[in-house]
XYZ file of C-alpha atoms in Angstrom:
104
model
C 0.000 0.000 0.000
C 1.397 3.392 -0.948
C 1.814 6.279 1.448
C -1.255 8.567 1.195
C 0.643 11.593 2.549
C 3.112 12.327 -0.253
C 5.027 15.585 -0.604
C 2.616 16.671 -3.357
C -0.399 16.018 -1.123
C 1.243 17.910 1.739
C 1.962 20.908 -0.507
C -1.634 20.935 -1.774
C -3.044 20.674 1.770
C -0.888 23.587 2.903
C -2.110 25.746 0.019
C -5.736 24.837 0.729
C -5.218 25.547 4.429
C -3.899 29.054 3.688
C -7.234 29.881 2.052
C -9.524 27.820 4.308
C -8.259 29.334 7.552
C -9.347 32.800 6.399
C -13.012 31.802 6.227
C -14.841 33.697 8.947
C -18.550 34.309 9.335
C -21.270 34.128 6.711
C -20.082 33.812 3.155
C -21.744 33.313 -0.218
C -22.097 29.684 -1.253
C -20.057 30.263 -4.417
C -17.236 32.118 -2.644
C -13.887 30.467 -3.477
C -12.807 30.595 0.182
C -15.879 28.595 1.207
C -15.232 26.076 -1.557
C -11.589 25.773 -0.492
C -12.638 25.249 3.124
C -15.086 22.503 2.193
C -12.566 20.795 -0.102
C -9.804 21.087 2.506
C -11.958 19.468 5.178
C -13.059 16.698 2.809
C -9.402 16.030 1.953
C -8.523 15.815 5.653
C -11.357 13.358 6.246
C -10.326 11.249 3.252
C -6.781 11.026 4.608
C -8.054 10.077 8.073
C -10.150 7.327 6.473
C -7.001 6.088 4.703
C -5.291 5.696 8.062
C -3.391 8.964 8.462
C -3.662 10.116 12.078
C -5.119 13.488 12.950
C -1.950 14.191 14.933
C 0.226 13.615 11.875
C -1.984 15.823 9.705
C -1.814 18.571 12.315
C 1.965 18.318 12.540
C 2.371 18.474 8.762
C 0.120 21.550 8.577
C 1.696 23.245 11.584
C -1.552 23.471 13.538
C -2.901 21.854 16.679
C -4.633 18.481 16.473
C -7.629 19.987 18.260
C -8.013 22.387 15.317
C -8.229 19.441 12.937
C -10.756 17.665 15.171
C -12.814 20.870 15.481
C -12.808 21.420 11.704
C -13.942 17.850 11.068
C -16.710 18.218 13.667
C -17.794 21.617 12.307
C -18.222 20.094 8.852
C -20.104 17.063 10.188
C -17.411 14.388 9.853
C -17.036 13.819 13.609
C -18.941 14.432 16.820
C -17.849 17.568 18.693
C -15.816 17.037 21.831
C -17.779 16.894 25.097
C -16.407 20.280 26.139
C -17.704 21.859 22.896
C -21.094 20.221 23.341
C -21.245 21.580 26.896
C -20.891 25.130 25.588
C -24.564 25.029 24.678
C -25.276 25.032 28.408
C -22.702 27.652 29.386
C -25.255 30.357 30.199
C -27.527 28.075 32.188
C -27.555 28.890 35.886
C -27.124 26.286 38.603
C -30.732 26.849 39.657
C -31.905 26.133 36.104
C -29.868 22.916 36.064
C -31.342 21.767 39.397
C -34.885 22.542 38.221
C -34.312 20.611 35.004
C -32.883 17.645 36.922
C -35.815 17.548 39.364
C -38.378 17.948 36.571
C -36.923 15.078 34.539
C-alpha cells in the first residue's frame, strides 16, 4: 500500500489551508474561500479514512490536532468534543440545572 501523505499532497493541503483558515462568518455559497474550506476538510477526512492520524496531519500543517478535530466536527465528519457540546449550556444557571434535573 502506498503512502497517502506524499510531498505533493502535503503541498496541496498547505495551500488549501492558507485559504480555508481565512473563512470567517457568513459567506456566499459560491465564494472560493468557502469552496476551499469545504474541499480542505473533505481532503482531511479522506486522509483520516485512509489511516493517516489526525496528529500527523496537524503536525504536517503546523496546527494543533484539536483544530483538525474541530474542523472535522464543524463540517459534520465527527462528533464535537464533550467540552464543545457543553458550551450550549454555558449560560444556564445552577438553579436552572437543578430545576431541570428535578423535573426530569
